[in-house]
Coordinates of N, CA and C in Angstrom, one line a residue:
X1 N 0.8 -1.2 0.0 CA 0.0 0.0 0.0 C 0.8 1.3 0.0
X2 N 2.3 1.1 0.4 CA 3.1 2.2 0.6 C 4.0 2.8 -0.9
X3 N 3.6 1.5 -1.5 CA 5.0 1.7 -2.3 C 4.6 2.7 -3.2
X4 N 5.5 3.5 -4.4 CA 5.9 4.8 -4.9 C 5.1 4.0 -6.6
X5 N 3.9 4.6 -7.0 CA 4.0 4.3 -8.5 C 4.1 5.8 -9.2
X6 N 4.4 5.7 -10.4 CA 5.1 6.7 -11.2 C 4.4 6.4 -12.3
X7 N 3.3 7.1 -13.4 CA 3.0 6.1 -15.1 C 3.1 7.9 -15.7
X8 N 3.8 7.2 -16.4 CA 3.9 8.1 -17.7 C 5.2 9.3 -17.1
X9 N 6.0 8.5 -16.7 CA 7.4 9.5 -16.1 C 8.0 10.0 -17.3
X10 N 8.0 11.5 -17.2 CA 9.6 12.4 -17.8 C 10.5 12.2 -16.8
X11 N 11.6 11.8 -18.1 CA 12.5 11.8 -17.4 C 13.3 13.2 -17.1
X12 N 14.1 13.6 -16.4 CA 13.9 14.9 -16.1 C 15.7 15.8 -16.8
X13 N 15.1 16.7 -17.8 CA 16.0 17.5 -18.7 C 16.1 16.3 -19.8
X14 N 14.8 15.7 -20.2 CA 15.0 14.7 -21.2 C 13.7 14.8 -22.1
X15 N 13.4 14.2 -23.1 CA 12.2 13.9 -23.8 C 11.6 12.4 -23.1
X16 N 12.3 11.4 -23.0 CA 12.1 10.7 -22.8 C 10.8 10.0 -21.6
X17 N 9.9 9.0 -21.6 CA 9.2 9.1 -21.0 C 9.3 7.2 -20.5
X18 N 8.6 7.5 -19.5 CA 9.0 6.0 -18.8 C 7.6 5.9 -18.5
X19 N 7.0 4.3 -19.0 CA 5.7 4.2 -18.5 C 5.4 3.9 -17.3
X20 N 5.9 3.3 -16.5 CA 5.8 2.7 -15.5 C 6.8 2.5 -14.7
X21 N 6.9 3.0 -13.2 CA 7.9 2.7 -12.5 C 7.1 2.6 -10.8
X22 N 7.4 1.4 -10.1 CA 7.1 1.2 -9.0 C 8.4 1.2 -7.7
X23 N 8.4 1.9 -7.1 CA 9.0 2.0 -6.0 C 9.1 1.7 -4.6
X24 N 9.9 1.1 -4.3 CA 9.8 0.3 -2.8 C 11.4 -0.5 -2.4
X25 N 11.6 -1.6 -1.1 CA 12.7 -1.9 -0.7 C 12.6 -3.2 -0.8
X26 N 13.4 -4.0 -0.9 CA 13.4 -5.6 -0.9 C 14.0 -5.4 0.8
X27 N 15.0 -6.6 1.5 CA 15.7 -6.7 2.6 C 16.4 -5.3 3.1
X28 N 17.3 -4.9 2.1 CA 18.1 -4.0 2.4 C 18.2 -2.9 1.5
X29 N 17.7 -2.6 0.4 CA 18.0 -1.5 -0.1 C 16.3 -1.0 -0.6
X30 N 16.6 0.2 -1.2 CA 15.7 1.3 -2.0 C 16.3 0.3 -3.5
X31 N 14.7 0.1 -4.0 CA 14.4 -0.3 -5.7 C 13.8 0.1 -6.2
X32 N 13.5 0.6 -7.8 CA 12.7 0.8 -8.4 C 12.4 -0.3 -9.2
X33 N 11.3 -0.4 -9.7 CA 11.0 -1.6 -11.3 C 11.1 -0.7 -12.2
X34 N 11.1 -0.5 -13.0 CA 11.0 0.2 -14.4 C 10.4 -0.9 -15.4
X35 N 9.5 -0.3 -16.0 CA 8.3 -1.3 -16.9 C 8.3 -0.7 -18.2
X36 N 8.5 -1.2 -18.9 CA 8.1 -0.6 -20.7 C 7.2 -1.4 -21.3
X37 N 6.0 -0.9 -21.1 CA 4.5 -1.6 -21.7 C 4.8 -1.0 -23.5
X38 N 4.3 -2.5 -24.0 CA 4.0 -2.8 -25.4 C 2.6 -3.3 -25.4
X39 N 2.3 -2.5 -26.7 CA 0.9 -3.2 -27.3 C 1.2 -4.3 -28.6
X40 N 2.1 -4.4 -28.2 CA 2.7 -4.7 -30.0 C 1.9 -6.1 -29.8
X41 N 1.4 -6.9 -31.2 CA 1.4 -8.2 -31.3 C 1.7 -9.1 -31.9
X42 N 3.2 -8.4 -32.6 CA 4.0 -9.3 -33.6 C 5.4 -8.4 -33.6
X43 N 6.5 -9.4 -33.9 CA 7.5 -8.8 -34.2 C 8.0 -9.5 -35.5
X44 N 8.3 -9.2 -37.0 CA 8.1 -9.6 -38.0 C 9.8 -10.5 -38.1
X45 N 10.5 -9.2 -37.7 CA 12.2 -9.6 -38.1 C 13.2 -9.5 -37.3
X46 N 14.1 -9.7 -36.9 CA 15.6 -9.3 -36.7 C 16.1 -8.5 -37.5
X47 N 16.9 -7.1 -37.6 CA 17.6 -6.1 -38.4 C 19.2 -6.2 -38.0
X48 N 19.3 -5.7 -39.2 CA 21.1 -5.8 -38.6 C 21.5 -4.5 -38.3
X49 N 20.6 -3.7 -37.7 CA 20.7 -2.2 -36.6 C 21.0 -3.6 -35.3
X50 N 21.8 -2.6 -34.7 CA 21.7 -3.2 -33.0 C 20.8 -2.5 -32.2
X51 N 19.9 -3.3 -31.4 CA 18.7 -3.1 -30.8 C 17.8 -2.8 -31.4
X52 N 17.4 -2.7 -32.9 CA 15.9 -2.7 -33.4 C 15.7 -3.8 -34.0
X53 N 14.4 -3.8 -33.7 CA 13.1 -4.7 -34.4 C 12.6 -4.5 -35.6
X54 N 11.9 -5.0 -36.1 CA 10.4 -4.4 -36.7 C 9.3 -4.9 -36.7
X55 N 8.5 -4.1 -36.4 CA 7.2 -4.5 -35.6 C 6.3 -3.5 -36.7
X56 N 5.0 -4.4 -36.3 CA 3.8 -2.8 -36.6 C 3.6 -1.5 -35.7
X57 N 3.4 -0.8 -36.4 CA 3.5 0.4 -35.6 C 2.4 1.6 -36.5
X58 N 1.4 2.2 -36.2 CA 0.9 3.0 -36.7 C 0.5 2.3 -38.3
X59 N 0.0 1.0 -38.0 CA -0.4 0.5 -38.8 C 0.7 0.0 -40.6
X60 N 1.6 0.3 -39.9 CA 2.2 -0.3 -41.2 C 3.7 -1.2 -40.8
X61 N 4.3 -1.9 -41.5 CA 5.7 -2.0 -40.4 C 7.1 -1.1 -40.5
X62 N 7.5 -1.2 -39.9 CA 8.3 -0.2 -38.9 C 9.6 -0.8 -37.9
X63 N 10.6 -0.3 -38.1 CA 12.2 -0.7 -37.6 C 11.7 0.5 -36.4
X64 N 11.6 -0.1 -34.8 CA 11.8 0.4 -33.7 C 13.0 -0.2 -33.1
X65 N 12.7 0.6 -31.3 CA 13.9 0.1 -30.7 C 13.1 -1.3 -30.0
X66 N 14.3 -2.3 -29.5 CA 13.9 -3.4 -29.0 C 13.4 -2.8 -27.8
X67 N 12.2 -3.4 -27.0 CA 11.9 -2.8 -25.5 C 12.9 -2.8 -24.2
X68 N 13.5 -4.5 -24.2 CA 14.5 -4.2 -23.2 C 15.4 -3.6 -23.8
X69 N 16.2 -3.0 -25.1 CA 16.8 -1.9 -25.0 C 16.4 -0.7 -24.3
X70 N 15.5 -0.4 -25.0 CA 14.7 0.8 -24.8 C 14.6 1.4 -23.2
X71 N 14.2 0.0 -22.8 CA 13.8 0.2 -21.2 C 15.8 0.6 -20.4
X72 N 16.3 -0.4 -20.6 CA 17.8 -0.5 -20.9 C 18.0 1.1 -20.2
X73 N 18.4 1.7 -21.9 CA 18.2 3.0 -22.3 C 18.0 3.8 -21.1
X74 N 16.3 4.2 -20.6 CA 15.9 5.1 -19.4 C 16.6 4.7 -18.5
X75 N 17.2 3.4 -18.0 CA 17.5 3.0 -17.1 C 19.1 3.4 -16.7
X76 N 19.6 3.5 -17.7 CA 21.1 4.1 -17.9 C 21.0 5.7 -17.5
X77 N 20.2 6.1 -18.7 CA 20.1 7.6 -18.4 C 20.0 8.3 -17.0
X78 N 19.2 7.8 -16.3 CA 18.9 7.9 -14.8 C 20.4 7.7 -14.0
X79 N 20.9 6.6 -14.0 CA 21.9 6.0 -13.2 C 23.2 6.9 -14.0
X80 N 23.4 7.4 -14.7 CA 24.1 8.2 -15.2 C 23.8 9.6 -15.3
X81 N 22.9 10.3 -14.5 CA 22.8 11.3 -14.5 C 22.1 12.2 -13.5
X82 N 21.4 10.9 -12.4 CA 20.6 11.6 -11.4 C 21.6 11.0 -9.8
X83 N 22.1 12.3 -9.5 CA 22.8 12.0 -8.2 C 22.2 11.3 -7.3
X84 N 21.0 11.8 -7.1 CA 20.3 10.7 -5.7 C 20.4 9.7 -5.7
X85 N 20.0 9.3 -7.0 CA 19.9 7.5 -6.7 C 21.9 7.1 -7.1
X86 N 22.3 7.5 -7.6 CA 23.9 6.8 -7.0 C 24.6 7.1 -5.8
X87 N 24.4 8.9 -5.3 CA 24.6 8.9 -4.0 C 23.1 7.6 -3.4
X88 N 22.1 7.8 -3.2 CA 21.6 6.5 -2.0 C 21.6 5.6 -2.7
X89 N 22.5 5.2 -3.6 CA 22.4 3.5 -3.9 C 21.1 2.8 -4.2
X90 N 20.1 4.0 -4.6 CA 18.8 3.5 -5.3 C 19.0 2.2 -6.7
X91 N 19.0 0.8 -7.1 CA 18.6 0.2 -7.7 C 17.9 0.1 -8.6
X92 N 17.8 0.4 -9.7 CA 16.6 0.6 -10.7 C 16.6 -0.9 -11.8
X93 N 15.9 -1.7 -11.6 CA 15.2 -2.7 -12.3 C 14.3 -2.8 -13.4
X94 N 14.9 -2.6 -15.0 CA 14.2 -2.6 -15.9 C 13.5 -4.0 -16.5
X95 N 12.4 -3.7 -17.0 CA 11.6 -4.8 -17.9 C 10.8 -4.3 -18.4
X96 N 10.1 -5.5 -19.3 CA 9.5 -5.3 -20.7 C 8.4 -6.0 -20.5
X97 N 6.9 -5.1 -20.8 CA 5.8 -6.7 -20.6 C 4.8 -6.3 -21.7
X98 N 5.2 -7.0 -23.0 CA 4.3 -7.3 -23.9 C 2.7 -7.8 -23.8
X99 N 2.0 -7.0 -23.4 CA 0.6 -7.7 -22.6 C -0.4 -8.1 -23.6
X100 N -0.2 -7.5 -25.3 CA -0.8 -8.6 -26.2 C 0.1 -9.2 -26.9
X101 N 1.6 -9.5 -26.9 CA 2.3 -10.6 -27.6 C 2.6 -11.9 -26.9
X102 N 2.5 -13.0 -27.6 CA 2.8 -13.9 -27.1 C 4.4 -14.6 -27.8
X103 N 5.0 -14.9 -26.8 CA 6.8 -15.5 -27.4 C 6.9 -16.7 -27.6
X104 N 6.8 -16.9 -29.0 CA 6.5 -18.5 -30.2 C 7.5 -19.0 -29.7
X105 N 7.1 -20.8 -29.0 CA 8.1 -21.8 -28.2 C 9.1 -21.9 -29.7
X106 N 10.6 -22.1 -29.3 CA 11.4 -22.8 -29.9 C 11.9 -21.1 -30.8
X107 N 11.9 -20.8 -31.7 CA 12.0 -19.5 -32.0 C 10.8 -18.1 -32.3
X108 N 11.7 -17.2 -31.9 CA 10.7 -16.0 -31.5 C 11.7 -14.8 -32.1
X109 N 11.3 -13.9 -33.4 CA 12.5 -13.0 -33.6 C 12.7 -11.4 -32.0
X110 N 11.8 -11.7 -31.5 CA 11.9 -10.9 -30.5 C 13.3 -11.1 -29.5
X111 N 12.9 -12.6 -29.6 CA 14.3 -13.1 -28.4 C 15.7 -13.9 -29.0
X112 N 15.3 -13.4 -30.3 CA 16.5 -13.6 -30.8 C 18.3 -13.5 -30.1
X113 N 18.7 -14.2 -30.6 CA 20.0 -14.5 -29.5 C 21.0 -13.3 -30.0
X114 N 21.0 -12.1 -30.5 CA 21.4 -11.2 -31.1 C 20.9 -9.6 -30.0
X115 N 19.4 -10.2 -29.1 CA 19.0 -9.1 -28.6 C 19.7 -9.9 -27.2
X116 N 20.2 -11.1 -26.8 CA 20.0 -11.3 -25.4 C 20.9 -10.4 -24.3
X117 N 22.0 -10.3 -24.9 CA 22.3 -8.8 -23.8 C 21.7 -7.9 -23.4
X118 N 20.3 -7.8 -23.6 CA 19.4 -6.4 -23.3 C 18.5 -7.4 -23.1
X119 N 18.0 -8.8 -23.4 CA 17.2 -9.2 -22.7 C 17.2 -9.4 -20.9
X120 N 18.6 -10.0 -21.0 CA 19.6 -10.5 -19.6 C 19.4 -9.1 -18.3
X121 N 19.5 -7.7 -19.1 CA 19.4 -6.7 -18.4 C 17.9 -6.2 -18.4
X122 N 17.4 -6.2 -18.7 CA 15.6 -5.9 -18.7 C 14.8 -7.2 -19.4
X123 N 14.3 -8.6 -18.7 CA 13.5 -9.2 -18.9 C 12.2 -8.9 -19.6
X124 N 11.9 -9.9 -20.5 CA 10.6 -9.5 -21.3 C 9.5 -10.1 -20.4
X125 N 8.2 -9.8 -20.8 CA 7.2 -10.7 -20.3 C 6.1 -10.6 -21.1
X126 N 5.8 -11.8 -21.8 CA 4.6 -11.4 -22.5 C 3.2 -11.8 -22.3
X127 N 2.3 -11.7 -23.0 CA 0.8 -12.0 -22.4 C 0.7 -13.2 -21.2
X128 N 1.3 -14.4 -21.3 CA 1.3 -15.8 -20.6 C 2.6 -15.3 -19.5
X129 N 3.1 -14.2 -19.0 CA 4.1 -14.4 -18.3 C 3.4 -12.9 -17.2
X130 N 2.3 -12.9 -17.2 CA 2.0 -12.3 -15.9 C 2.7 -12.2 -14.6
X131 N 2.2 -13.9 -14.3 CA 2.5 -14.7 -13.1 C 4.0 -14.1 -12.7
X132 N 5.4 -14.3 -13.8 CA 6.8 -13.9 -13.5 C 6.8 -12.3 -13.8
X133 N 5.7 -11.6 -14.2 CA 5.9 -10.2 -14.2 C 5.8 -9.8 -12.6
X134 N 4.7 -10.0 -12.2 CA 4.6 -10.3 -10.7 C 5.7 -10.8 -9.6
X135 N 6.2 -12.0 -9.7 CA 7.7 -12.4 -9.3 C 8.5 -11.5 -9.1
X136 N 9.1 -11.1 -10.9 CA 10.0 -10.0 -10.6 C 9.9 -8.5 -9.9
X137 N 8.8 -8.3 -10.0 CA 8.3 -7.1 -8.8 C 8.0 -7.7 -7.6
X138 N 8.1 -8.2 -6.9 CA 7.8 -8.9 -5.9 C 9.4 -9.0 -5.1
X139 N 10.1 -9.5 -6.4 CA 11.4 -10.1 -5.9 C 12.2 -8.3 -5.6
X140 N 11.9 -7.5 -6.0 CA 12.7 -6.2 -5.6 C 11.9 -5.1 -4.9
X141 N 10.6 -5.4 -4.7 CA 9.5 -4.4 -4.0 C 9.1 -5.5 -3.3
X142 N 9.4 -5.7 -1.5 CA 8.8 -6.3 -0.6 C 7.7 -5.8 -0.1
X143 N 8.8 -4.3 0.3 CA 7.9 -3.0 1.6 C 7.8 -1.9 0.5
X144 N 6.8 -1.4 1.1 CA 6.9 0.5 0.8 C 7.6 1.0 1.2
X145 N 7.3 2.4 0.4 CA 8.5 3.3 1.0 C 8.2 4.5 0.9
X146 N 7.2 4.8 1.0 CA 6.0 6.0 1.1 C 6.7 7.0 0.3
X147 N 7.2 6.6 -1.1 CA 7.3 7.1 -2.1 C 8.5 7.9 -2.4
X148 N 9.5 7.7 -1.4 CA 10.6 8.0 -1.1 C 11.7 7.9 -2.6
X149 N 11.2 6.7 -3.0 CA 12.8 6.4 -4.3 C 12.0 7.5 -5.3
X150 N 10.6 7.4 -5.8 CA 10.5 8.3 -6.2 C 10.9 9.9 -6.6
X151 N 10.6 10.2 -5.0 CA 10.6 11.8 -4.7 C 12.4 11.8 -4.9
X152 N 13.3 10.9 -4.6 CA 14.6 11.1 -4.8 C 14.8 11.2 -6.8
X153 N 14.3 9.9 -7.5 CA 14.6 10.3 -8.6 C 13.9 11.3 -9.1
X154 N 12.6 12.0 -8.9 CA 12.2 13.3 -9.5 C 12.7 15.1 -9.0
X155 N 13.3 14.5 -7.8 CA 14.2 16.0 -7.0 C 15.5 15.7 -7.0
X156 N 16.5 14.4 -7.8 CA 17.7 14.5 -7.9 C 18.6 15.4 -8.5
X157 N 19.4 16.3 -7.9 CA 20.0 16.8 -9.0 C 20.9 16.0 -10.3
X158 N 20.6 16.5 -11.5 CA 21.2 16.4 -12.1 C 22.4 17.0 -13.4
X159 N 23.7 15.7 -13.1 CA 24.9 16.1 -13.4 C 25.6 14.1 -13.6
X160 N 26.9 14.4 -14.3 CA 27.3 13.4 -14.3 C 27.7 12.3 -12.9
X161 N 27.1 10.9 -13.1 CA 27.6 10.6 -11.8 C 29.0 10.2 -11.8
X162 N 29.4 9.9 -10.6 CA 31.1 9.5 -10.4 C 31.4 8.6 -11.3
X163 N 31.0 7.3 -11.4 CA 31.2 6.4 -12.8 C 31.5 7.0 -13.8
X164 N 30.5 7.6 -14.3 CA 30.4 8.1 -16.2 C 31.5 9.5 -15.4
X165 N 31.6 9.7 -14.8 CA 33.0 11.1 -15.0 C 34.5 10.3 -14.7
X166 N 34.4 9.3 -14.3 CA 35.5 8.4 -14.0 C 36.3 7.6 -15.4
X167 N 34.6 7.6 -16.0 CA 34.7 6.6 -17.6 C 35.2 7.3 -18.3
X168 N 34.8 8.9 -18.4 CA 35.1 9.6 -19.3 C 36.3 9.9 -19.3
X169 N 37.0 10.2 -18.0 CA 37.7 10.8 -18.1 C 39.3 10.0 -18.5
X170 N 38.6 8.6 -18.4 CA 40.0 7.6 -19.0 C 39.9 7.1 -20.3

């Protein structure tokens, strides 16, 4: 009842928008989920772009970005630029939940073995994978946290964090 939901987040000095983000603590730390809802109900191909698809989109088909990239993506941006959550060691937990596609046993161009490094990092879930959408929020949101990770990622200042000024600077 305590925990922090977020739908339709700017991300902040960005365009970027995040559909979904739930906030709360597992044992020991502050977590976010980060969710990238798809309507999609087919993914046609694999491209030899890194991280796009092609899917329907606005009724015709269309080379987008893969979702766990995409989700990926916000999830970087954040951890790379909002001090709060690397000063408090906020966690941010991306995924993907396709809620009308379903992922064809044996091959699927979605989960093609070309996207699995952004699968590995933001899990898919599609229409039949509720049940483990659930899990994985469950497994990082125990307690609330009266909306605390929140209010840190939307009042964090932002600037580069010590990593990405560390990275850059070598």
């Amino acid at each position: 009842d305590t925990s922090g939901i977020a739908i339709e987040y700017r991300i902040p000095s960005n365009t970027k928008r995040i559909d979904f983000i739930i906030s709360g603590r597992d044992q020991l730390r502050a977590n976010a989920v980060v969710v990238e809802l798809k309507q999609w109900d087919e993914v046609e191909a694999v491209t030899d772009r890194d991280g796009i698809v092609k899917t329907v989109l606005g009724g015709s088909m269309q080379q987008t970005t893969h979702p766990s990239y995409q989700v990926s993506s916000y999830v970087d941006l954040i951890n790379d630029f909002n001090e709060s959550v690397s000063r408090d060691q906020i966690k941010l937990h991306p995924c993907a939940f396709l809620h009308n596609y379903m992922i064809q046993p044996g091959y699927d161009p979605l989960t093609d073995p070309v996207y699995q490094e952004y699968i590995q990092k933001a899990p898919i879930f599609d229409t039949t994978g509720s049940n483990e959408l659930r899990h994985f929020i469950k497994k990082h949101i125990k307690y609330g946290d009266n909306k605390e990770v929140l209010y840190a990622i939307e009042h964090g200042k932002i600037k580069p964090s010590k990593s990405l000024q560390d990275a850059l600077s070598s």
